[in-house]
């Protein structure tokens, strides 16, 4: 007998999450748009726009170009520590930007190792500030991302294609033309636009290494308009410009996504030929230089920060406590909202397309755009410094939610397909189904997503700069103030603490998820 169709019901948890996301993204952009017309774009704003586009283009171009030989070498070479190096290349995604910059300054700064060597050799020192400083930091942060994206492309070429190439006795150039070049043609635009979009929203890097009329991004101009010029209308105009830039880059990225066309193959491990001779030496050089570029700044930061751990400045404990509270609250909010949206979308509940769109909206926003909108909306009712912590929690949770949602969506659909009929036949209550089936089956992506959110929130130096006062700074903002007063040793020690806490939070949540996941 056919079962009677149940009426569609709106899932209240997902609806509430989607409404809050809409308010945090479209609502804040709407507030920005209302105020934007009162202040036209001036010459300084056009300069900020040109610099934003220039540094984003060059950062993406250099990162992607340098990643090609590194990814190719990693794809065709096997050596001890290869897996650890590939894992390390995922670390910059979670690395607080201010920690990365302090590490780079320890090598490339005025008193850094490189400048000491140049001075000893009688050569003039180099400056890490301005356009080349911003590019250096962006390449440091994004070269690993580009390498992993391109490496996945090489590993996705079925082994059977390389076997066929060998049976046809194709030369290395012919093999590159018929197998590797089509993969690069499909992969590189996505890698380039991903990094370009990330660099469009560059704030912390430009705040520390940029600045001045010649090296100001749109995000930094928003900060300067609100904090120094107190020109909310100009900040709104710039925020709307930033939102338009990010949205256009995202749409271009989605339009350029291409499949390599190689198919799935038989699942054998990649068999990219590993030639010997000078090609082997080039591969070794590419891997060694990339590893040194990633490891040396962090090692220098550790060496500079360790002695300072015995003389930590006053105020550090309070800033650390606030950052931990923000990270934990952001992780809880983003994970709960992402889970509600992913489950509702998986079972195609009423409004599932709207829920999916709501989880995508934050990708087009940035911390400073949302912060400007909230500043304009909340300023008539309360002092910005009184709202610094809740605004930072809400913003960080909003911006991290797309990552958690994309991690949860595929396993949520698999959960419904595998256990949906069984739980219905057992007539489990919603609470029992959630406790006995949903949480264990989704424990791994829940833990991974919560870890990412907590680590990103711990190191965030974005919206807090618009709202925080003297007494409620977070740890990254506190480190920035130490750098501003040239207390670099103490800043390095505090950065070491921030780095440890960020990766500990990620490992803690990821470990909890792994421990509670089915074997």
Short mmCIF file of C-alpha atoms in Angstrom, two decimals:
data_model
loop_
_atom_site.label_atom_id
_atom_site.label_comp_id
_atom_site.label_asym_id
_atom_site.label_seq_id
_atom_site.Cartn_x
_atom_site.Cartn_y
_atom_site.Cartn_z
CA UNK A 1 0.00 0.00 0.00
CA UNK A 2 1.38 3.33 -0.92
CA UNK A 3 2.24 5.53 2.05
CA UNK A 4 0.44 8.80 2.40
CA UNK A 5 2.57 11.79 1.41
CA UNK A 6 3.53 13.91 4.39
CA UNK A 7 3.01 17.69 4.12
CA UNK A 8 6.17 19.74 3.65
CA UNK A 9 7.19 21.63 6.78
CA UNK A 10 9.62 24.49 7.09
CA UNK A 11 12.61 23.40 9.22
CA UNK A 12 12.78 26.13 11.82
CA UNK A 13 16.46 25.71 12.66
CA UNK A 14 17.55 26.05 9.04
CA UNK A 15 15.10 28.92 8.48
CA UNK A 16 16.53 30.79 11.48
CA UNK A 17 20.10 30.18 10.31
CA UNK A 18 19.27 31.37 6.78
CA UNK A 19 17.54 34.48 8.15
CA UNK A 20 20.56 35.37 10.30
CA UNK A 21 22.93 34.79 7.37
CA UNK A 22 20.76 36.99 5.17
CA UNK A 23 20.84 39.72 7.80
CA UNK A 24 24.62 39.47 8.19
CA UNK A 25 25.32 39.55 4.44
CA UNK A 26 22.52 41.07 2.39
CA UNK A 27 21.33 43.17 5.35
CA UNK A 28 24.73 44.73 5.96
CA UNK A 29 25.30 45.25 2.23
CA UNK A 30 21.90 46.96 2.09
CA UNK A 31 22.91 49.28 4.94
CA UNK A 32 26.13 50.03 3.11
CA UNK A 33 24.26 50.72 -0.14
CA UNK A 34 21.90 53.19 1.57
CA UNK A 35 24.81 55.30 2.84
CA UNK A 36 27.06 54.83 -0.19
CA UNK A 37 25.44 57.47 -2.37
CA UNK A 38 26.29 60.29 0.03
CA UNK A 39 30.03 60.11 -0.67
CA UNK A 40 31.29 59.85 -4.26
CA UNK A 41 34.49 57.99 -5.06
CA UNK A 42 37.48 60.33 -4.80
CA UNK A 43 41.02 60.21 -6.26
CA UNK A 44 42.40 58.41 -3.18
CA UNK A 45 39.67 55.79 -3.48
CA UNK A 46 40.48 55.18 -7.15
CA UNK A 47 44.12 54.78 -6.17
CA UNK A 48 43.12 52.22 -3.54
CA UNK A 49 41.06 50.37 -6.15
CA UNK A 50 43.98 50.30 -8.61
CA UNK A 51 46.37 49.05 -5.95
CA UNK A 52 43.89 46.38 -4.81
CA UNK A 53 43.52 45.03 -8.34
CA UNK A 54 47.26 45.26 -9.04
CA UNK A 55 48.42 43.46 -5.90
CA UNK A 56 45.70 40.80 -6.25
CA UNK A 57 46.61 40.17 -9.91
CA UNK A 58 50.36 39.99 -9.24
CA UNK A 59 49.90 37.87 -6.10
CA UNK A 60 47.74 35.36 -7.96
CA UNK A 61 50.04 35.35 -11.00
CA UNK A 62 53.26 34.82 -9.00
CA UNK A 63 51.73 32.25 -6.64
CA UNK A 64 50.24 30.22 -9.49
CA UNK A 65 53.35 30.41 -11.67
CA UNK A 66 55.66 29.33 -8.85
CA UNK A 67 53.30 26.54 -7.83
CA UNK A 68 53.46 24.78 -11.21
CA UNK A 69 57.04 23.40 -10.93
CA UNK A 70 56.57 22.64 -7.22
CA UNK A 71 53.35 20.71 -7.80
CA UNK A 72 54.83 18.84 -10.78
CA UNK A 73 57.88 17.85 -8.75
CA UNK A 74 55.72 16.64 -5.88
CA UNK A 75 53.49 14.72 -8.29
CA UNK A 76 56.32 12.72 -9.87
CA UNK A 77 58.82 12.30 -7.01
CA UNK A 78 58.70 10.05 -3.93
CA UNK A 79 61.00 10.87 -1.00
CA UNK A 80 60.97 10.66 2.83
CA UNK A 81 58.88 13.46 4.30
CA UNK A 82 56.85 14.04 1.12
CA UNK A 83 53.56 13.45 2.93
CA UNK A 84 54.57 15.74 5.79
CA UNK A 85 55.52 18.50 3.34
CA UNK A 86 52.16 18.23 1.54
CA UNK A 87 50.39 18.35 4.92
CA UNK A 88 52.46 21.39 5.88
CA UNK A 89 51.21 23.13 2.76
CA UNK A 90 47.74 23.09 4.29
CA UNK A 91 48.96 25.00 7.35
CA UNK A 92 49.05 28.55 5.86
CA UNK A 93 45.26 28.38 5.41
CA UNK A 94 44.93 28.26 9.20
CA UNK A 95 47.99 30.36 9.98
CA UNK A 96 47.09 33.77 11.47
CA UNK A 97 48.16 36.42 8.98
CA UNK A 98 49.91 38.49 11.61
CA UNK A 99 51.99 35.47 12.63
CA UNK A 100 53.00 34.86 9.01
CA UNK A 101 54.02 38.50 8.61
CA UNK A 102 56.11 38.48 11.78
CA UNK A 103 57.86 35.36 10.51
CA UNK A 104 58.57 37.03 7.16
CA UNK A 105 59.87 40.15 8.92
CA UNK A 106 62.27 37.95 10.89
CA UNK A 107 63.83 36.94 7.55
CA UNK A 108 63.16 39.84 5.19
CA UNK A 109 62.72 42.73 7.69
CA UNK A 110 65.19 45.55 8.23
CA UNK A 111 66.88 43.60 11.04
CA UNK A 112 66.13 40.23 9.52
CA UNK A 113 68.50 37.49 8.51
CA UNK A 114 68.55 38.38 4.81
CA UNK A 115 69.32 42.06 5.36
CA UNK A 116 72.07 41.17 7.84
CA UNK A 117 73.66 39.00 5.15
CA UNK A 118 73.30 41.78 2.57
CA UNK A 119 74.86 44.32 4.92
CA UNK A 120 77.73 41.97 5.67
CA UNK A 121 78.31 41.58 1.94
CA UNK A 122 78.34 45.36 1.50
CA UNK A 123 75.00 45.44 -0.33
CA UNK A 124 72.11 47.80 0.44
CA UNK A 125 69.27 46.33 2.56
CA UNK A 126 65.84 45.69 1.10
CA UNK A 127 62.59 47.03 2.52
CA UNK A 128 59.75 44.60 3.22
CA UNK A 129 57.11 47.33 3.01
CA UNK A 130 55.02 48.58 0.11
CA UNK A 131 53.89 46.60 -2.92
CA UNK A 132 56.70 44.06 -2.82
CA UNK A 133 56.09 43.43 0.90
CA UNK A 134 52.40 42.80 0.28
CA UNK A 135 53.27 40.49 -2.63
CA UNK A 136 55.81 38.61 -0.52
CA UNK A 137 53.25 37.95 2.23
CA UNK A 138 50.54 36.95 -0.22
CA UNK A 139 52.82 34.54 -2.06
CA UNK A 140 53.89 33.03 1.28
CA UNK A 141 50.24 32.50 2.25
CA UNK A 142 48.95 31.38 -1.15
CA UNK A 143 51.77 29.43 -2.81
CA UNK A 144 50.89 26.33 -0.75
CA UNK A 145 47.22 26.64 -1.69
CA UNK A 146 48.03 26.93 -5.39
CA UNK A 147 50.46 24.02 -5.14
CA UNK A 148 47.87 21.74 -3.57
CA UNK A 149 45.20 22.70 -6.11
CA UNK A 150 47.52 22.02 -9.06
CA UNK A 151 48.90 18.85 -7.42
CA UNK A 152 45.36 17.50 -7.18
CA UNK A 153 45.00 18.15 -10.90
CA UNK A 154 48.10 16.10 -11.68
CA UNK A 155 46.99 13.31 -9.35
CA UNK A 156 43.57 13.27 -11.04
CA UNK A 157 45.03 12.24 -14.41
CA UNK A 158 44.27 8.50 -14.61
CA UNK A 159 47.30 6.23 -14.52
CA UNK A 160 45.97 4.48 -17.63
CA UNK A 161 46.63 7.65 -19.67
CA UNK A 162 50.32 7.63 -18.77
CA UNK A 163 50.53 3.90 -19.53
CA UNK A 164 48.99 4.55 -22.93
CA UNK A 165 51.47 7.37 -23.53
CA UNK A 166 54.36 5.03 -22.73
CA UNK A 167 52.98 2.30 -25.03
CA UNK A 168 52.77 4.87 -27.84
CA UNK A 169 56.37 5.97 -27.08
CA UNK A 170 55.36 9.62 -26.75
CA UNK A 171 58.20 12.03 -26.13
CA UNK A 172 58.11 14.05 -22.86
CA UNK A 173 57.01 17.10 -24.85
CA UNK A 174 54.20 15.19 -26.58
CA UNK A 175 53.10 13.73 -23.26
CA UNK A 176 53.01 17.21 -21.74
CA UNK A 177 51.02 18.55 -24.71
CA UNK A 178 48.39 15.79 -24.69
CA UNK A 179 48.06 15.00 -20.95
CA UNK A 180 49.50 17.66 -18.66
CA UNK A 181 48.71 20.83 -20.58
CA UNK A 182 44.94 20.08 -20.78
CA UNK A 183 44.96 19.53 -17.00
CA UNK A 184 46.77 22.84 -16.44
CA UNK A 185 44.41 24.64 -18.80
CA UNK A 186 41.46 23.40 -16.72
CA UNK A 187 43.04 23.88 -13.28
CA UNK A 188 45.05 27.11 -13.47
CA UNK A 189 42.14 29.56 -14.00
CA UNK A 190 40.42 28.24 -10.86
CA UNK A 191 43.63 28.46 -8.81
CA UNK A 192 44.38 31.95 -10.13
CA UNK A 193 40.88 33.30 -9.43
CA UNK A 194 40.72 31.69 -5.98
CA UNK A 195 43.91 33.47 -4.93
CA UNK A 196 42.90 36.66 -6.75
CA UNK A 197 39.62 36.71 -4.79
CA UNK A 198 41.38 36.07 -1.48
CA UNK A 199 43.85 38.87 -2.14
CA UNK A 200 41.09 41.29 -3.14
CA UNK A 201 39.96 41.18 0.49
CA UNK A 202 43.46 41.67 1.85
CA UNK A 203 43.37 43.75 5.01
CA UNK A 204 45.80 42.57 7.69
CA UNK A 205 48.67 42.29 5.20
CA UNK A 206 48.08 45.76 3.81
CA UNK A 207 47.59 47.16 7.32
CA UNK A 208 51.05 45.99 8.43
CA UNK A 209 53.13 45.96 5.25
CA UNK A 210 51.25 48.46 3.09
CA UNK A 211 49.69 51.77 3.98
CA UNK A 212 50.31 55.20 2.55
CA UNK A 213 48.72 56.53 -0.64
CA UNK A 214 50.71 54.14 -2.86
CA UNK A 215 49.97 50.89 -1.01
CA UNK A 216 46.43 51.03 0.33
CA UNK A 217 43.83 48.42 -0.50
CA UNK A 218 40.10 49.13 -0.53
CA UNK A 219 39.70 47.21 2.73
CA UNK A 220 42.42 49.27 4.37
CA UNK A 221 40.79 52.45 3.04
CA UNK A 222 37.52 51.38 4.70
CA UNK A 223 39.34 50.98 8.01
CA UNK A 224 41.04 54.37 7.66
CA UNK A 225 37.75 56.06 6.74
CA UNK A 226 36.01 54.74 9.86
CA UNK A 227 38.78 54.80 12.45
CA UNK A 228 40.82 57.87 11.49
CA UNK A 229 38.68 60.10 9.26
CA UNK A 230 35.34 59.10 10.85
CA UNK A 231 33.68 59.29 7.45
CA UNK A 232 30.99 56.57 7.54
CA UNK A 233 29.53 57.56 4.17
CA UNK A 234 32.92 57.23 2.46
CA UNK A 235 33.48 53.92 4.21
CA UNK A 236 30.09 52.77 2.93
CA UNK A 237 30.99 53.72 -0.64
CA UNK A 238 34.25 51.81 -0.39
CA UNK A 239 32.52 48.80 1.21
CA UNK A 240 30.02 48.67 -1.65
CA UNK A 241 32.92 48.84 -4.11
CA UNK A 242 34.66 45.99 -2.28
CA UNK A 243 31.49 43.87 -2.35
CA UNK A 244 31.13 44.45 -6.10
CA UNK A 245 34.76 43.44 -6.68
CA UNK A 246 34.48 40.21 -4.70
CA UNK A 247 31.16 39.28 -6.25
CA UNK A 248 32.49 39.82 -9.78
CA UNK A 249 35.58 37.69 -9.02
CA UNK A 250 33.43 34.88 -7.60
CA UNK A 251 31.10 34.88 -10.60
CA UNK A 252 34.10 34.80 -12.94
CA UNK A 253 35.54 31.90 -10.96
CA UNK A 254 32.34 29.87 -11.19
CA UNK A 255 32.09 30.59 -14.92
CA UNK A 256 35.65 29.39 -15.52
CA UNK A 257 35.40 26.08 -13.65
CA UNK A 258 36.19 23.36 -16.16
CA UNK A 259 36.51 19.59 -16.05
CA UNK A 260 39.78 18.11 -17.29
CA UNK A 261 37.86 15.60 -19.39
CA UNK A 262 40.10 12.67 -18.44
CA UNK A 263 37.37 10.65 -16.70
CA UNK A 264 37.71 8.66 -13.49
CA UNK A 265 40.05 5.87 -14.59
CA UNK A 266 40.40 2.62 -12.64
CA UNK A 267 41.55 4.22 -9.41
CA UNK A 268 45.21 3.21 -9.69
CA UNK A 269 47.85 5.48 -8.08
CA UNK A 270 49.16 8.23 -10.39
CA UNK A 271 52.04 7.10 -12.60
CA UNK A 272 53.57 10.40 -13.73
CA UNK A 273 57.02 9.50 -15.13
CA UNK A 274 59.97 10.65 -12.99
CA UNK A 275 62.85 11.44 -15.40
CA UNK A 276 66.42 11.49 -14.15
CA UNK A 277 69.34 13.81 -14.93
CA UNK A 278 68.85 17.57 -14.96
CA UNK A 279 65.06 17.26 -14.64
CA UNK A 280 65.53 15.45 -11.35
CA UNK A 281 67.84 18.24 -10.15
CA UNK A 282 65.25 20.86 -11.11
CA UNK A 283 62.54 19.00 -9.21
CA UNK A 284 64.76 18.79 -6.14
CA UNK A 285 65.53 22.50 -6.37
CA UNK A 286 61.82 23.40 -6.68
CA UNK A 287 60.84 21.30 -3.66
CA UNK A 288 63.78 22.51 -1.54
CA UNK A 289 63.20 26.20 -2.27
CA UNK A 290 59.46 25.93 -1.63
CA UNK A 291 60.03 24.08 1.66
CA UNK A 292 62.65 26.62 2.76
CA UNK A 293 60.34 29.53 1.85
CA UNK A 294 57.61 28.04 4.04
CA UNK A 295 59.66 26.75 6.96
CA UNK A 296 62.39 29.36 7.49
CA UNK A 297 60.10 32.30 8.44
CA UNK A 298 58.23 30.18 10.98
CA UNK A 299 61.48 28.81 12.37
CA UNK A 300 62.85 32.34 12.68
CA UNK A 301 59.67 33.43 14.47
CA UNK A 302 60.04 30.55 16.93
CA UNK A 303 63.69 31.43 17.55
CA UNK A 304 62.80 35.07 18.17
CA UNK A 305 59.69 34.36 20.25
CA UNK A 306 60.89 31.63 22.60
CA UNK A 307 63.09 33.86 24.81
CA UNK A 308 60.22 36.33 25.19
CA UNK A 309 57.87 33.74 26.65
CA UNK A 310 59.40 34.37 30.07
CA UNK A 311 58.63 38.09 29.85
CA UNK A 312 55.15 38.33 28.40
CA UNK A 313 53.60 41.81 28.51
CA UNK A 314 50.70 42.83 30.71
CA UNK A 315 47.31 42.60 29.08
CA UNK A 316 48.19 39.46 27.16
CA UNK A 317 46.07 37.18 29.34
CA UNK A 318 42.96 39.27 28.86
CA UNK A 319 43.48 39.49 25.08
CA UNK A 320 44.08 35.74 24.91
CA UNK A 321 40.95 35.00 26.92
CA UNK A 322 38.85 37.18 24.62
CA UNK A 323 40.26 35.52 21.53
CA UNK A 324 39.57 32.05 22.93
CA UNK A 325 36.00 33.03 23.83
CA UNK A 326 35.45 34.45 20.32
CA UNK A 327 36.93 31.37 18.67
CA UNK A 328 34.83 28.90 20.69
CA UNK A 329 31.61 30.88 20.29
CA UNK A 330 32.18 31.35 16.55
CA UNK A 331 32.87 27.64 16.10
CA UNK A 332 29.71 26.70 17.99
CA UNK A 333 27.52 29.12 16.03
CA UNK A 334 28.94 28.31 12.59
CA UNK A 335 28.84 24.54 13.15
CA UNK A 336 25.27 24.51 14.47
CA UNK A 337 24.02 26.71 11.63
CA UNK A 338 25.89 24.74 8.98
CA UNK A 339 24.53 21.45 10.32
CA UNK A 340 20.94 22.73 10.29
CA UNK A 341 21.31 24.02 6.73
CA UNK A 342 23.09 20.90 5.46
CA UNK A 343 20.46 18.53 6.91
CA UNK A 344 17.57 20.59 5.56
CA UNK A 345 19.18 20.81 2.12
CA UNK A 346 19.99 17.09 2.07
CA UNK A 347 16.38 16.06 2.68
CA UNK A 348 15.17 18.72 0.24
CA UNK A 349 12.99 20.37 2.85
CA UNK A 350 10.79 23.34 2.07
CA UNK A 351 13.07 26.24 1.09
CA UNK A 352 16.15 24.05 0.51
CA UNK A 353 17.31 26.10 -2.47
CA UNK A 354 17.11 29.27 -0.39
CA UNK A 355 19.09 27.59 2.39
CA UNK A 356 21.81 26.57 -0.05
CA UNK A 357 21.99 30.12 -1.40
CA UNK A 358 22.13 31.58 2.11
CA UNK A 359 25.14 29.40 2.92
CA UNK A 360 26.87 30.79 -0.18
CA UNK A 361 26.20 34.51 0.43
CA UNK A 362 29.14 35.01 2.86
CA UNK A 363 31.63 34.12 0.11
CA UNK A 364 30.87 37.47 -1.55
CA UNK A 365 31.24 39.44 1.66
CA UNK A 366 34.34 40.30 3.64
CA UNK A 367 35.03 41.07 7.24
CA UNK A 368 35.34 44.80 6.64
CA UNK A 369 32.22 44.99 4.43
CA UNK A 370 30.09 43.24 7.06
CA UNK A 371 31.75 45.30 9.78
CA UNK A 372 30.98 48.56 7.99
CA UNK A 373 27.34 47.58 7.59
CA UNK A 374 27.04 46.60 11.25
CA UNK A 375 28.82 49.80 12.28
CA UNK A 376 26.27 51.88 10.36
CA UNK A 377 23.30 49.88 11.66
CA UNK A 378 24.31 49.69 15.34
CA UNK A 379 26.02 53.06 15.87
CA UNK A 380 22.75 54.92 16.72
CA UNK A 381 21.99 52.46 19.51
CA UNK A 382 25.32 51.70 21.23
CA UNK A 383 28.99 52.61 21.31
CA UNK A 384 30.95 50.44 18.83
CA UNK A 385 33.46 49.34 21.49
CA UNK A 386 30.62 47.92 23.62
CA UNK A 387 29.67 45.62 20.75
CA UNK A 388 33.17 44.54 19.67
CA UNK A 389 33.03 40.99 21.01
CA UNK A 390 29.50 39.96 19.87
CA UNK A 391 30.00 41.62 16.47
CA UNK A 392 33.31 39.78 15.99
CA UNK A 393 31.72 36.46 16.97
CA UNK A 394 28.82 36.94 14.56
CA UNK A 395 31.08 38.06 11.71
CA UNK A 396 33.60 35.27 12.13
CA UNK A 397 30.83 32.65 12.32
CA UNK A 398 29.22 34.06 9.17
CA UNK A 399 32.43 34.09 7.14
CA UNK A 400 33.46 30.56 8.23
CA UNK A 401 30.05 28.98 7.67
CA UNK A 402 30.48 28.26 3.92
CA UNK A 403 33.49 26.02 4.70
CA UNK A 404 31.59 24.00 7.32
CA UNK A 405 28.50 23.80 5.12
CA UNK A 406 30.46 22.46 2.12
CA UNK A 407 32.16 19.91 4.38
CA UNK A 408 28.83 18.71 5.79
CA UNK A 409 26.64 18.69 2.67
CA UNK A 410 27.95 15.51 0.93
CA UNK A 411 27.98 13.34 4.09
CA UNK A 412 24.54 14.69 5.06
CA UNK A 413 23.16 13.49 1.71
CA UNK A 414 24.85 10.13 2.19
CA UNK A 415 23.42 9.90 5.70
CA UNK A 416 19.90 10.42 4.43
CA UNK A 417 20.37 7.83 1.65
CA UNK A 418 21.88 5.20 3.96
CA UNK A 419 19.84 5.63 7.16
CA UNK A 420 16.70 7.53 6.17
CA UNK A 421 14.44 4.52 5.69
CA UNK A 422 15.90 2.68 8.69
CA UNK A 423 15.27 5.53 11.12
CA UNK A 424 11.76 5.95 9.72
CA UNK A 425 11.05 2.22 10.14
CA UNK A 426 12.30 2.33 13.75
CA UNK A 427 10.12 5.39 14.41
CA UNK A 428 12.97 7.13 16.22
CA UNK A 429 12.12 10.44 17.78
CA UNK A 430 13.99 13.44 16.31
CA UNK A 431 16.14 13.68 19.45
CA UNK A 432 17.03 9.97 19.38
CA UNK A 433 17.80 10.07 15.65
CA UNK A 434 20.04 13.11 16.17
CA UNK A 435 21.91 11.50 19.09
CA UNK A 436 22.19 7.92 17.78
CA UNK A 437 22.59 8.44 14.04
CA UNK A 438 23.24 12.02 12.91
CA UNK A 439 25.95 13.07 15.34
CA UNK A 440 28.06 9.87 15.09
CA UNK A 441 27.81 9.70 11.30
CA UNK A 442 28.69 13.38 10.83
CA UNK A 443 31.21 13.61 13.67
CA UNK A 444 34.25 13.78 11.39
CA UNK A 445 33.16 16.74 9.19
CA UNK A 446 31.61 18.45 12.22
CA UNK A 447 34.91 18.29 14.09
CA UNK A 448 36.96 19.33 11.05
CA UNK A 449 34.68 22.28 10.27
CA UNK A 450 34.61 23.42 13.91
CA UNK A 451 38.41 23.22 14.00
CA UNK A 452 38.75 25.36 10.88
CA UNK A 453 36.32 27.96 12.24
CA UNK A 454 37.98 28.12 15.65
CA UNK A 455 41.49 28.47 14.17
CA UNK A 456 40.43 31.16 11.68
CA UNK A 457 38.56 33.08 14.38
CA UNK A 458 41.48 32.84 16.77
CA UNK A 459 43.79 34.56 14.30
CA UNK A 460 41.32 37.01 12.80
CA UNK A 461 42.44 40.62 12.50
CA UNK A 462 39.50 42.10 10.62
CA UNK A 463 36.27 43.46 11.99
CA UNK A 464 37.67 43.73 15.51
CA UNK A 465 39.83 46.65 14.33
CA UNK A 466 36.67 48.65 13.55
CA UNK A 467 35.00 48.11 16.92
CA UNK A 468 37.58 47.40 19.62
CA UNK A 469 38.65 50.01 22.14
CA UNK A 470 41.65 50.15 24.45
CA UNK A 471 40.28 47.56 26.87
CA UNK A 472 38.80 44.82 24.68
CA UNK A 473 41.47 43.99 22.10
CA UNK A 474 41.85 40.42 20.93
CA UNK A 475 45.21 38.65 20.79
CA UNK A 476 45.94 39.50 17.10
CA UNK A 477 45.03 43.14 17.71
CA UNK A 478 47.18 43.16 20.84
CA UNK A 479 50.12 41.81 18.83
CA UNK A 480 49.57 44.54 16.25
CA UNK A 481 49.73 47.17 18.98
CA UNK A 482 53.02 45.66 20.24
CA UNK A 483 54.42 45.87 16.70
CA UNK A 484 53.25 49.48 16.45
CA UNK A 485 55.26 50.35 19.57
CA UNK A 486 58.32 48.47 18.19
CA UNK A 487 58.24 45.80 20.93
CA UNK A 488 59.09 43.14 18.38
CA UNK A 489 60.48 40.55 20.80
CA UNK A 490 57.29 40.60 22.85
CA UNK A 491 55.21 40.60 19.66
CA UNK A 492 57.07 37.48 18.49
CA UNK A 493 56.45 35.75 21.82
CA UNK A 494 52.76 36.63 21.73
CA UNK A 495 52.61 35.43 18.10
CA UNK A 496 54.10 32.12 19.16
CA UNK A 497 51.31 31.81 21.72
CA UNK A 498 48.71 32.70 19.06
CA UNK A 499 50.15 30.16 16.64
CA UNK A 500 50.11 27.42 19.28
CA UNK A 501 46.55 28.16 20.34
CA UNK A 502 45.24 28.30 16.76
CA UNK A 503 46.63 24.91 15.79
CA UNK A 504 45.72 23.41 19.18
CA UNK A 505 42.10 24.43 18.71
CA UNK A 506 42.06 22.91 15.23
CA UNK A 507 43.68 19.68 16.42
CA UNK A 508 41.33 19.51 19.43
CA UNK A 509 38.10 19.78 17.44
CA UNK A 510 39.36 17.62 14.60
CA UNK A 511 40.46 14.99 17.12
CA UNK A 512 37.08 15.00 18.85
CA UNK A 513 35.38 14.46 15.51
CA UNK A 514 37.69 11.62 14.54
CA UNK A 515 37.32 9.94 17.93
CA UNK A 516 33.52 9.89 17.79
CA UNK A 517 33.26 8.95 14.11
CA UNK A 518 32.46 5.35 13.12
CA UNK A 519 35.57 3.25 12.56
#
